[in-house]
Coordinates of N, CA and C and ligand atoms in Angstrom, one line a residue:
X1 N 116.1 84.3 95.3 CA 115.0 84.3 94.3 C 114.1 85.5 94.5
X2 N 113.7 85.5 95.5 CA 113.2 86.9 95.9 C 113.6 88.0 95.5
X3 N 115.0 88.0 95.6 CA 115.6 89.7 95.4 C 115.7 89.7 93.9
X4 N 115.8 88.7 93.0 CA 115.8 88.7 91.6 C 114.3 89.2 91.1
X5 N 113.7 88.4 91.8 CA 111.7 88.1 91.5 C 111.8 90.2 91.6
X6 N 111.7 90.7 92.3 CA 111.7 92.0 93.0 C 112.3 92.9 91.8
X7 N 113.3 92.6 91.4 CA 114.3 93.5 90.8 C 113.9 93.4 89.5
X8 N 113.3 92.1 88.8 CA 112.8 92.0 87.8 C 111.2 93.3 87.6
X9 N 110.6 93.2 88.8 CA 109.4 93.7 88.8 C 109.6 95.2 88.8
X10 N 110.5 95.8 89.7 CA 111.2 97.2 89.3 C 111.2 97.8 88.2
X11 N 111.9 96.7 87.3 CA 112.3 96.9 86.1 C 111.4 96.9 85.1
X12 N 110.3 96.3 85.1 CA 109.1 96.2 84.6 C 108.3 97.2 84.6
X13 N 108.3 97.8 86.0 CA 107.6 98.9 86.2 C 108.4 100.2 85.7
X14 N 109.5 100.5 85.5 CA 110.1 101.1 85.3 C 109.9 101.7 83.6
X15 N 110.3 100.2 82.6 CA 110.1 100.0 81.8 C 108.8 100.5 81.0
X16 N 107.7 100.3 81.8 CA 106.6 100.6 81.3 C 106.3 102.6 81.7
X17 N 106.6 102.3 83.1 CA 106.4 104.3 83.0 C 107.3 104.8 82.1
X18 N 108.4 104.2 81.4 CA 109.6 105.1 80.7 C 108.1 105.1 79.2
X19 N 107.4 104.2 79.2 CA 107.1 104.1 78.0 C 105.7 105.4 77.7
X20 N 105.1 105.2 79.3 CA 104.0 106.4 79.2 C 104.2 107.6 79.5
X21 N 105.6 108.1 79.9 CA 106.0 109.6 80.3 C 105.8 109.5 81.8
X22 N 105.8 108.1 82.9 CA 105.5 108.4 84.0 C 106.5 108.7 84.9
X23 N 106.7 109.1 86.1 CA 107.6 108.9 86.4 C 107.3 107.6 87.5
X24 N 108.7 106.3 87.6 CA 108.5 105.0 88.4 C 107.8 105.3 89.7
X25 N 108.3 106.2 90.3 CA 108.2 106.4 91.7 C 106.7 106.4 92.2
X26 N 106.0 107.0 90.7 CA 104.7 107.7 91.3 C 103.5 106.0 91.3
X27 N 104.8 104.9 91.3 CA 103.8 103.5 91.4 C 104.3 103.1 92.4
X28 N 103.7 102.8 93.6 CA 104.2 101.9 95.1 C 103.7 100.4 94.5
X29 N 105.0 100.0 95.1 CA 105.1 98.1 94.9 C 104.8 97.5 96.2
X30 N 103.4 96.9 96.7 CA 103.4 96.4 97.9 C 103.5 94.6 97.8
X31 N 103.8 94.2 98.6 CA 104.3 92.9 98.4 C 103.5 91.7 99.0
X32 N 102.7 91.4 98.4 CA 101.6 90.3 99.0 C 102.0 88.8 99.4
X33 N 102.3 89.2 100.8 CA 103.1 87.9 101.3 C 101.8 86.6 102.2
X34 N 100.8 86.7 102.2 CA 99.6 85.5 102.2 C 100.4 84.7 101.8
X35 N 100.2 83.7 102.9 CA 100.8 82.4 103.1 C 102.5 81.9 103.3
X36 N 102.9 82.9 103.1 CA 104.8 83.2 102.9 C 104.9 83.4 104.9
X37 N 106.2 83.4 105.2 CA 106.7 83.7 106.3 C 107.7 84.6 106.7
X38 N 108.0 84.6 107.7 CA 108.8 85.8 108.4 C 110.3 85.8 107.3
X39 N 111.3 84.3 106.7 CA 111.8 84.2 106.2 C 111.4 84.6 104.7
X40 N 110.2 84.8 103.9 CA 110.4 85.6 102.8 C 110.0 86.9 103.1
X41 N 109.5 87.5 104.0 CA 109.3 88.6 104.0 C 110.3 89.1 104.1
X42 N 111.8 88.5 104.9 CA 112.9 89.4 105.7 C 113.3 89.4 104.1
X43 N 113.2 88.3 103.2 CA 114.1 88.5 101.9 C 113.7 90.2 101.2
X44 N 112.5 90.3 101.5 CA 111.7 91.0 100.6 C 111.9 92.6 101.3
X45 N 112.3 92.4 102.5 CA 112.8 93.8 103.3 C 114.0 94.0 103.2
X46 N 114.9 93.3 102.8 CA 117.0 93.3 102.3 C 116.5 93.9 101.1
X47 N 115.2 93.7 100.0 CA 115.5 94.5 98.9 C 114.9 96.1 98.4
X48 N 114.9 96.0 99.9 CA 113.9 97.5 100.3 C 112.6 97.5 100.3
X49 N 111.9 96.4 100.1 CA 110.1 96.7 100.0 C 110.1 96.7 101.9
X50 N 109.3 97.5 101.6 CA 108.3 97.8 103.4 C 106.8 97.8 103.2
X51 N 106.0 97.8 102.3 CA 105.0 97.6 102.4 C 104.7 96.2 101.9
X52 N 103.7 95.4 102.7 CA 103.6 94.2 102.6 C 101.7 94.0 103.4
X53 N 101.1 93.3 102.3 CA 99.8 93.0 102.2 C 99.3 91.8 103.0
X54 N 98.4 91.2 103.1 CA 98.1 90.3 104.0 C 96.0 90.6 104.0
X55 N 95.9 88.9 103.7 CA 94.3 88.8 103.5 C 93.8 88.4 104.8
X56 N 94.4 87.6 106.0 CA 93.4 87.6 106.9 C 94.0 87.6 108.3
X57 N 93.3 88.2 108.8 CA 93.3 88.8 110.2 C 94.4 88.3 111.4
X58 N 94.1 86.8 111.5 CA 94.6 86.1 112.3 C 96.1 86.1 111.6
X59 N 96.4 85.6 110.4 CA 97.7 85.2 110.3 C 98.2 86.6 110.0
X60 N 98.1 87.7 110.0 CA 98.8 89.0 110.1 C 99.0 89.2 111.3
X61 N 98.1 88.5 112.0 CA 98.3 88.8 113.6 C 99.5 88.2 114.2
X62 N 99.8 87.1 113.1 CA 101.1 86.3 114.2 C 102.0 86.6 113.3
X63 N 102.3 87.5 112.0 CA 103.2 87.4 111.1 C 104.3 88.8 111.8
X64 N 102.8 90.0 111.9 CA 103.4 90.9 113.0 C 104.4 90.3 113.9
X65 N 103.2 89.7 115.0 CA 104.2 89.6 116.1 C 105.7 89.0 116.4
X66 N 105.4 88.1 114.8 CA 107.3 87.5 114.6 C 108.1 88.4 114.2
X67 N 107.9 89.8 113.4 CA 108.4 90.6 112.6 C 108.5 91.8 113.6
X68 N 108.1 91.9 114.8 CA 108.3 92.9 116.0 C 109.5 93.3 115.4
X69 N 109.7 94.8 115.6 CA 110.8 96.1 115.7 C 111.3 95.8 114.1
X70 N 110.6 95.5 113.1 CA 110.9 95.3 111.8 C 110.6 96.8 110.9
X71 N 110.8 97.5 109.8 CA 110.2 98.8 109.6 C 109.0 97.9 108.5
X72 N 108.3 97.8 108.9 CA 107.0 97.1 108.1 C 105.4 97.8 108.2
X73 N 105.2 98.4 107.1 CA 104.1 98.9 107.2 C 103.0 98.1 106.3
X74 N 102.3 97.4 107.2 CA 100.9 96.2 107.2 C 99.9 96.9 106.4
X75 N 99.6 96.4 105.3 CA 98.3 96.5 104.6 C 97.2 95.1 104.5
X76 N 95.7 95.9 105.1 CA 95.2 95.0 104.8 C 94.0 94.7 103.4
X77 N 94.3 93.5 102.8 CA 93.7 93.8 101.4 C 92.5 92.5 101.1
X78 N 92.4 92.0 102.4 CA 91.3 90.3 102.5 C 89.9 91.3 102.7
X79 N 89.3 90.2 102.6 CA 87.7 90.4 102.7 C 87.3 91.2 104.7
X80 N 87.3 92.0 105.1 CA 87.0 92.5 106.7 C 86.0 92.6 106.9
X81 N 86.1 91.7 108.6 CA 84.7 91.7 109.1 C 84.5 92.6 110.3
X82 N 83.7 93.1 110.5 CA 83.5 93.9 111.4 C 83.6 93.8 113.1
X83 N 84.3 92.8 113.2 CA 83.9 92.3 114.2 C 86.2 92.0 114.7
X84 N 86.5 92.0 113.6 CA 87.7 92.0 113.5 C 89.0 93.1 113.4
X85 N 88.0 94.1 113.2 CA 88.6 96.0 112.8 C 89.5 95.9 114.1
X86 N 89.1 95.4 115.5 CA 89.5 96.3 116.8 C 91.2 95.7 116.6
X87 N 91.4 94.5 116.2 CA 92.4 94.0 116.1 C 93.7 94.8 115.3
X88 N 93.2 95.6 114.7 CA 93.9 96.2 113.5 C 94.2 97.5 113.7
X89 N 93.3 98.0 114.9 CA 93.0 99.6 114.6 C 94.5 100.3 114.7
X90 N 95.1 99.9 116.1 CA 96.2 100.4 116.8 C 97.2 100.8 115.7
X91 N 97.5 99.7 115.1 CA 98.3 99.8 114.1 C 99.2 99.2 112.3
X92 N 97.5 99.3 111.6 CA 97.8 98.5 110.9 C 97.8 99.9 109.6
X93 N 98.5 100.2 108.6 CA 98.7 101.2 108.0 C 97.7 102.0 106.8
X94 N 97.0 100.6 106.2 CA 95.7 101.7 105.2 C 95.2 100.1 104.9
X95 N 93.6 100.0 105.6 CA 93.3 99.2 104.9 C 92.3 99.3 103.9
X96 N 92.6 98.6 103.1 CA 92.4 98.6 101.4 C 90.5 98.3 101.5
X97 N 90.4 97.4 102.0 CA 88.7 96.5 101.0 C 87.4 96.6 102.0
X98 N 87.7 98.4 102.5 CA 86.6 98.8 102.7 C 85.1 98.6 101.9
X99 N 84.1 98.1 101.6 CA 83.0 97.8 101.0 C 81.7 97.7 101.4
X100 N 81.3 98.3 102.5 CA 79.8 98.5 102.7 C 80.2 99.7 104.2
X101 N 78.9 100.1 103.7 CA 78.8 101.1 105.4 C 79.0 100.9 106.7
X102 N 78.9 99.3 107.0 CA 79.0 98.9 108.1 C 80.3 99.0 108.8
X103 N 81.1 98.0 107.9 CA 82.4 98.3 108.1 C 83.3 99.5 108.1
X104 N 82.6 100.4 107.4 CA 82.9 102.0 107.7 C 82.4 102.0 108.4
X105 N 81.5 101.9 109.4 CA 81.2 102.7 110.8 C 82.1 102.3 111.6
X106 N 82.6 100.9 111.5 CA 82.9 100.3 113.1 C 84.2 100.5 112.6
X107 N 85.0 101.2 111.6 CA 86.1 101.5 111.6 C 86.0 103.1 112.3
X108 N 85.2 103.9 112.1 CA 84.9 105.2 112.5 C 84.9 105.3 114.0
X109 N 84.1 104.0 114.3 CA 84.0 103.6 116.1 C 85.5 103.8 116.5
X110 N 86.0 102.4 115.8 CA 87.3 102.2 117.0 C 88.8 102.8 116.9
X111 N 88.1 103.8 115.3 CA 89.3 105.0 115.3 C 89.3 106.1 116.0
X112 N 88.1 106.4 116.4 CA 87.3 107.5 117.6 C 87.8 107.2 118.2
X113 N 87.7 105.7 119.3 CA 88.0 105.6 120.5 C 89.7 105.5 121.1
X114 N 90.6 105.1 119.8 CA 91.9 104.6 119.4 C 92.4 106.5 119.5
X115 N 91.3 107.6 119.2 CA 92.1 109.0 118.6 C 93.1 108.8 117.7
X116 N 92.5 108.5 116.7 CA 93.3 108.6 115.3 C 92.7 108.4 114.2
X117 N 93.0 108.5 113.0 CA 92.5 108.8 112.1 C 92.7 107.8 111.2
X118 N 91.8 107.0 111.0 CA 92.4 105.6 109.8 C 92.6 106.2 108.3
X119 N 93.3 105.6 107.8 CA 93.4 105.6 106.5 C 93.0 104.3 105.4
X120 N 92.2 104.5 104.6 CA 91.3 103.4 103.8 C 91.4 103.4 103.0
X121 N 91.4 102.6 101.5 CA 90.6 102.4 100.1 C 89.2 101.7 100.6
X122 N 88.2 102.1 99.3 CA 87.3 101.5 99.0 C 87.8 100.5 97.9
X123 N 87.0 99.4 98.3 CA 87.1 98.3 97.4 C 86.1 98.2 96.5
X124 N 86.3 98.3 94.8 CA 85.3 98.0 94.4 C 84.9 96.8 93.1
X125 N 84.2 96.1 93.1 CA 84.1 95.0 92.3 C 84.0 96.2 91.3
X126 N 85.1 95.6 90.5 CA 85.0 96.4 88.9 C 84.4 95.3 87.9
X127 N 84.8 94.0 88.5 CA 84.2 93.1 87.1 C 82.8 92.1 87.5
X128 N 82.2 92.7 88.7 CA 80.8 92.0 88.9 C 81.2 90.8 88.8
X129 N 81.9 89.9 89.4 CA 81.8 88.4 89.8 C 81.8 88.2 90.6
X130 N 80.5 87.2 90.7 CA 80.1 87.2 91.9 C 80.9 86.1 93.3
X131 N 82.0 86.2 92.7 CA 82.7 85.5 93.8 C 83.7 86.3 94.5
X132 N 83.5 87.7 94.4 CA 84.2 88.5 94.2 C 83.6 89.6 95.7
X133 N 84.5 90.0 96.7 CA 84.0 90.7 97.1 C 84.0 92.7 96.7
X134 N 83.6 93.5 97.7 CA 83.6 94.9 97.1 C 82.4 95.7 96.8
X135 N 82.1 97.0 96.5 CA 81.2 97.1 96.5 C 80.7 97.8 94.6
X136 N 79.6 97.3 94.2 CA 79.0 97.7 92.8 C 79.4 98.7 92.6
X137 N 79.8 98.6 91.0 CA 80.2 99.9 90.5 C 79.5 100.8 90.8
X138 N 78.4 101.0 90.7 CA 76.7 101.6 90.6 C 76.6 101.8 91.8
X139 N 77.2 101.3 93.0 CA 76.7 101.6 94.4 C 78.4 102.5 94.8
X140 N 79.1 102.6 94.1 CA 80.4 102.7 95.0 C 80.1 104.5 95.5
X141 N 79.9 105.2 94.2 CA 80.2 106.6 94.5 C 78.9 106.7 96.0
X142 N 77.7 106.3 96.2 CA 77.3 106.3 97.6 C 78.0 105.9 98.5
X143 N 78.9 105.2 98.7 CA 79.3 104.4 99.7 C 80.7 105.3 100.3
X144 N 81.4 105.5 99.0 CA 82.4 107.1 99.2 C 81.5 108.4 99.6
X145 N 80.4 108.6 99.8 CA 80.0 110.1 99.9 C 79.7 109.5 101.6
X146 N 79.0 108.5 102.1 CA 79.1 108.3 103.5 C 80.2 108.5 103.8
X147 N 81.1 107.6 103.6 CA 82.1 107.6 104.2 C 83.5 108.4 104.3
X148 N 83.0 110.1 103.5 CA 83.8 111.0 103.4 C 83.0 112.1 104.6
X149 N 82.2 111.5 105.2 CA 81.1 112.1 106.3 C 82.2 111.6 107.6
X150 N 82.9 110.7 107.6 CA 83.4 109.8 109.0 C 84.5 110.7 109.3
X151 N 84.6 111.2 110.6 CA 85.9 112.3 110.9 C 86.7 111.6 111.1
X152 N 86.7 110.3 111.6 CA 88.1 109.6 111.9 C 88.5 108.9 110.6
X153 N 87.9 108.7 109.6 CA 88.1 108.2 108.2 C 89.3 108.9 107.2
X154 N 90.4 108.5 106.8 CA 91.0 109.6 106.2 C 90.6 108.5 104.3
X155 N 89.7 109.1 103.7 CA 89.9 108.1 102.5 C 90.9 108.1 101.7
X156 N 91.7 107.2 101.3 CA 92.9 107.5 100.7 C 93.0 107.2 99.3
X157 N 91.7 106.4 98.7 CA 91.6 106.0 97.1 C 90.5 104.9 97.1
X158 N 91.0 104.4 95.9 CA 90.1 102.8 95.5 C 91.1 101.8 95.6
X159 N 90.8 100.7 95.4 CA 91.1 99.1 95.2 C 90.1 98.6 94.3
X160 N 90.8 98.1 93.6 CA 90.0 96.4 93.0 C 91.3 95.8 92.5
X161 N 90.3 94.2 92.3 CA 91.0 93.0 92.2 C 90.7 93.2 90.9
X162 N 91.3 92.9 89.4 CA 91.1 92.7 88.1 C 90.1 91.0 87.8
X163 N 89.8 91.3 86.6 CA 89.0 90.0 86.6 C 90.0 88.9 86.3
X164 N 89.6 87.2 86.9 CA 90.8 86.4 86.7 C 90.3 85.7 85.3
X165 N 91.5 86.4 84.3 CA 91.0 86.1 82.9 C 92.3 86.5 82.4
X166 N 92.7 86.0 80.8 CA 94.1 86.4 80.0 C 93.8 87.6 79.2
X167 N 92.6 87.9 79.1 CA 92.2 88.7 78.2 C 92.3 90.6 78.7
X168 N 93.2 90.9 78.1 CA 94.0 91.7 77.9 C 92.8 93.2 78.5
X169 N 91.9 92.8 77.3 CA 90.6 94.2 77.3 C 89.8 94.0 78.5
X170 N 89.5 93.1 79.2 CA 88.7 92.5 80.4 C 89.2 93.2 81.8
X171 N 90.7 92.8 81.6 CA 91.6 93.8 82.3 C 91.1 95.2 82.4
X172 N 91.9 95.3 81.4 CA 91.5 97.4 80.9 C 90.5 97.8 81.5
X173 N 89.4 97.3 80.9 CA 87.7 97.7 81.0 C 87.7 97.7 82.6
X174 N 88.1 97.0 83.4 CA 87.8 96.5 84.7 C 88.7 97.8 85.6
X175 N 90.1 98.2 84.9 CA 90.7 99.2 85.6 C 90.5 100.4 85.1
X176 N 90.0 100.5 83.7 CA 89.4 102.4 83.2 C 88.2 102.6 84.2
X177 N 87.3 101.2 84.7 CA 86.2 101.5 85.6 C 86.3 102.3 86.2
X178 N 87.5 101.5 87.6 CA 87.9 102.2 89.1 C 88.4 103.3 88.3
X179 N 89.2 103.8 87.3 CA 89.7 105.0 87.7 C 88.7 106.1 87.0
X180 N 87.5 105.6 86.5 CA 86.5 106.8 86.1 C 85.9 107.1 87.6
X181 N 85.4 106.1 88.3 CA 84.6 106.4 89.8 C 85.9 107.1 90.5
X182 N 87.1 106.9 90.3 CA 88.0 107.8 91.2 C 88.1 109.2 91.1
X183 N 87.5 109.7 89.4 CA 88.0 111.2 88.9 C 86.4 111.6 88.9
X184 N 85.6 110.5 89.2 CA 84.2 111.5 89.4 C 83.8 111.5 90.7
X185 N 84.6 111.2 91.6 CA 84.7 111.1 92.9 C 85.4 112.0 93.5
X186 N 86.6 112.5 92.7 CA 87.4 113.4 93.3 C 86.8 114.5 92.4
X187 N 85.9 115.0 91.9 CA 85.3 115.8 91.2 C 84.3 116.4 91.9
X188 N 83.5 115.5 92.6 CA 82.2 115.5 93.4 C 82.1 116.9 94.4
X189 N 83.3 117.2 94.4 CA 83.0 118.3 96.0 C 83.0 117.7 97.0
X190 N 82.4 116.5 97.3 CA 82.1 116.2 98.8 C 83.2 115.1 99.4
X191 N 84.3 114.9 98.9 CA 85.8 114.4 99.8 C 86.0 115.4 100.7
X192 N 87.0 115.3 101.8 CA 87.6 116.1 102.5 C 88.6 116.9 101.5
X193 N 89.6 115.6 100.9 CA 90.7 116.5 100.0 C 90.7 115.4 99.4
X194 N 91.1 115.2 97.7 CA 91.5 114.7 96.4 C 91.5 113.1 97.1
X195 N 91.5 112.0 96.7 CA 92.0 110.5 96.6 C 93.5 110.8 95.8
X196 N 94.2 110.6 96.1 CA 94.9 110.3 95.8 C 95.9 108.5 95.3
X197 N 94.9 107.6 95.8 CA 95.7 105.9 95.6 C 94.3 105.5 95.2
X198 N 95.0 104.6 93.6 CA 94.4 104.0 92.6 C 95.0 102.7 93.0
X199 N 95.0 101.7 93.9 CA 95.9 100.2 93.9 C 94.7 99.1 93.3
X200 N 95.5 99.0 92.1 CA 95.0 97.9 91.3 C 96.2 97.7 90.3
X201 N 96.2 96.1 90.1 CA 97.2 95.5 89.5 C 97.6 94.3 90.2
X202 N 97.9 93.0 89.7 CA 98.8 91.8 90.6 C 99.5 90.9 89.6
X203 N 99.7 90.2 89.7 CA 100.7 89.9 89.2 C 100.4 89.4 87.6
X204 N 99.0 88.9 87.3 CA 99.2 89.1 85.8 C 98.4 89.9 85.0
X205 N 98.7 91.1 85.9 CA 97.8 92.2 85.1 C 98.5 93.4 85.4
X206 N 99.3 93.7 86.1 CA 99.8 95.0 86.9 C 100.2 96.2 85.4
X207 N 100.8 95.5 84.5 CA 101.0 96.6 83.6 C 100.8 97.1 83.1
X208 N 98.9 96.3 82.7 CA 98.1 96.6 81.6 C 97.6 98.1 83.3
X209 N 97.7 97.9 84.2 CA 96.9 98.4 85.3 C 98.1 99.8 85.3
X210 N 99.0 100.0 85.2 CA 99.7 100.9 85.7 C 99.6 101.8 83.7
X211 N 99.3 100.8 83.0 CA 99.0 101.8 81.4 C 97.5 102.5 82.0
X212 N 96.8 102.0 82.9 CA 95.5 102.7 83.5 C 95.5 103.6 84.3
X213 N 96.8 103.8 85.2 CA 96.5 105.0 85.9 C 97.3 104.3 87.1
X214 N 97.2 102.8 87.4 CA 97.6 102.7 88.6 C 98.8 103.3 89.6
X215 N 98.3 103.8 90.7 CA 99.4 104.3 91.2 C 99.9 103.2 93.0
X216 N 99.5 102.1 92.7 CA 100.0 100.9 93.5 C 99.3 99.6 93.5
X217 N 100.8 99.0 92.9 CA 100.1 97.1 92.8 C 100.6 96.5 93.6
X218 N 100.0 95.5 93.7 CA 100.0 94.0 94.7 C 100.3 93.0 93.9
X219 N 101.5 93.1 94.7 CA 102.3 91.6 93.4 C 102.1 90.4 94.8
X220 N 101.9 89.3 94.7 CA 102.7 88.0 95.9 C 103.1 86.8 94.6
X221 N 102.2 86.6 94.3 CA 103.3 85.4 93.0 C 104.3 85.8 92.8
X222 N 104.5 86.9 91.5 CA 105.7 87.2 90.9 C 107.1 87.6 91.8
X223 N 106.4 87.5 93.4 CA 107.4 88.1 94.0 C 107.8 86.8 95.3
X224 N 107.0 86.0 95.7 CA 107.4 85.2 96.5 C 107.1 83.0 95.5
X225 N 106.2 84.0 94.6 CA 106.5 82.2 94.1 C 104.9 82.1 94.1
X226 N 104.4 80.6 93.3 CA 102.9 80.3 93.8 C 102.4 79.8 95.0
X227 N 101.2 80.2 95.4 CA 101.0 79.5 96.9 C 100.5 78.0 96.6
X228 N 100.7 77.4 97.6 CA 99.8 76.7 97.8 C 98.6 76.3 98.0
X229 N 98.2 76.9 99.2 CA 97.1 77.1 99.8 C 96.7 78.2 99.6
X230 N 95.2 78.4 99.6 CA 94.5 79.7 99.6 C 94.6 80.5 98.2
Ligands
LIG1 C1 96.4 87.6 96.7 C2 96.1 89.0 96.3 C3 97.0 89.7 95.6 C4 98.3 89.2 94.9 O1 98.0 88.3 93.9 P1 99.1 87.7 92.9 O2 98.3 87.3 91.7 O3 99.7 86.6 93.6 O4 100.1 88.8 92.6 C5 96.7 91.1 95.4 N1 95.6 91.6 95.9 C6 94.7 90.9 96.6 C7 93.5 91.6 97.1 C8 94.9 89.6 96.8 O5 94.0 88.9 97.5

């Protein structure tokens, strides 16, 4: 089911860049396996995905350690607390839902001390709900100009979550946001070099998101099934 679920979504994406002149490639499919196990993930690594998402700390901690010598490169895309970065530092690949200064410092800390250079998105609430973490539209481009100050910081783009709604324009509106702060951001002068990752899109919005610019979504429904929990 997996490799179908997968191959369908390919095709989807495929489908849609044939329709805006894009080319597919320039969209990375990460595969949001929260709550799924070492057995869907391996399904989801036989169909070539290697990037694979994960909201919280602890259960990435043990999803790793079952997935040892796997080619898996860990994204983290849950709510981070600062207190939990050290866990991550060594080796976890770009995490996504960077959102206040804090958490940019003590990622700057323990990428200092690690000598290396992390790789991030900023997360930003595009649709102001308040259940929603990330940081204000209105606040984000400050929050990118600190954190383009951090030597061990490599910023690699934005994130946001779309608003949870059918409505088509709610979407849009929420992903033309992030990618206006992304082109007045990379406009600004004060990046090291260009952002290049726009990751927004999931599973029932990803298309309307990749007609916006996206250049990587986070599918886990469409691709392992509904959760249960969480
Ligand atoms: C759970 C989650 C996803 C995947 O959502 P689906 O609707 O199951 O595709 C993507 N991004 C984030 C940040 C998530 O928390």
């Amino acid at each position: 089911m997996v490799a179908e679920n997968i191959q369908n979504i390919r095709e989807n994406i495929a489908k849609t860049c044939f329709r805006l002149g894009r080319d597919p490639q320039s969209v990375e499919l990460i595969a949001v396996s929260k709550t799924f196990g070492s057995h869907h993930i391996n399904e989801a690594l036989a169909s070539g995905i290697h990037d694979f998402g994960e909201n919280y700390v602890q259960e990435l901690l043990e999803k790793k350690a079952g997935l040892e010598g796997k080619n898996v490169r860990w994204h983290f895309i849950g709510h981070l607390q600062s207190n939990k970065i050290k866990y991550l530092i060594d080796w976890i690949y770009l995490i996504q839902s960077v959102d206040s200064e804090s958490v940019a410092a003590e990622i700057q800390k323990r990428a200092q001390s690690a000598d290396k250079t992390m790789n991030v998105l900023v997360e930003v609430n595009t649709s102001e709900e308040a259940t929603k973490f990330g940081v204000k539209p209105n606040a984000a481009l400050g929050l990118i100009k600190k954190i383009a100050l951090y030597p061990n910081i490599n910023l690699k783009g934005l994130m946001t979550i779309g608003p949870f709604t059918d409505t088509k324009d709610e979407s849009r509106d929420a992903f033309k946001l992030l990618r206006t702060i992304f082109e007045e951001a990379n406009r600004s002068g004060f990046l090291k070099g260009p952002m290049t990752i726009l990751s927004m899109g999931m599973t029932h919005d990803y298309e309307i998101a990749i007609e916006e610019g996206s250049t990587m979504i986070r599918i886990g429904t469409a691709i392992f099934g509904s959760r249960t929990q969480q």
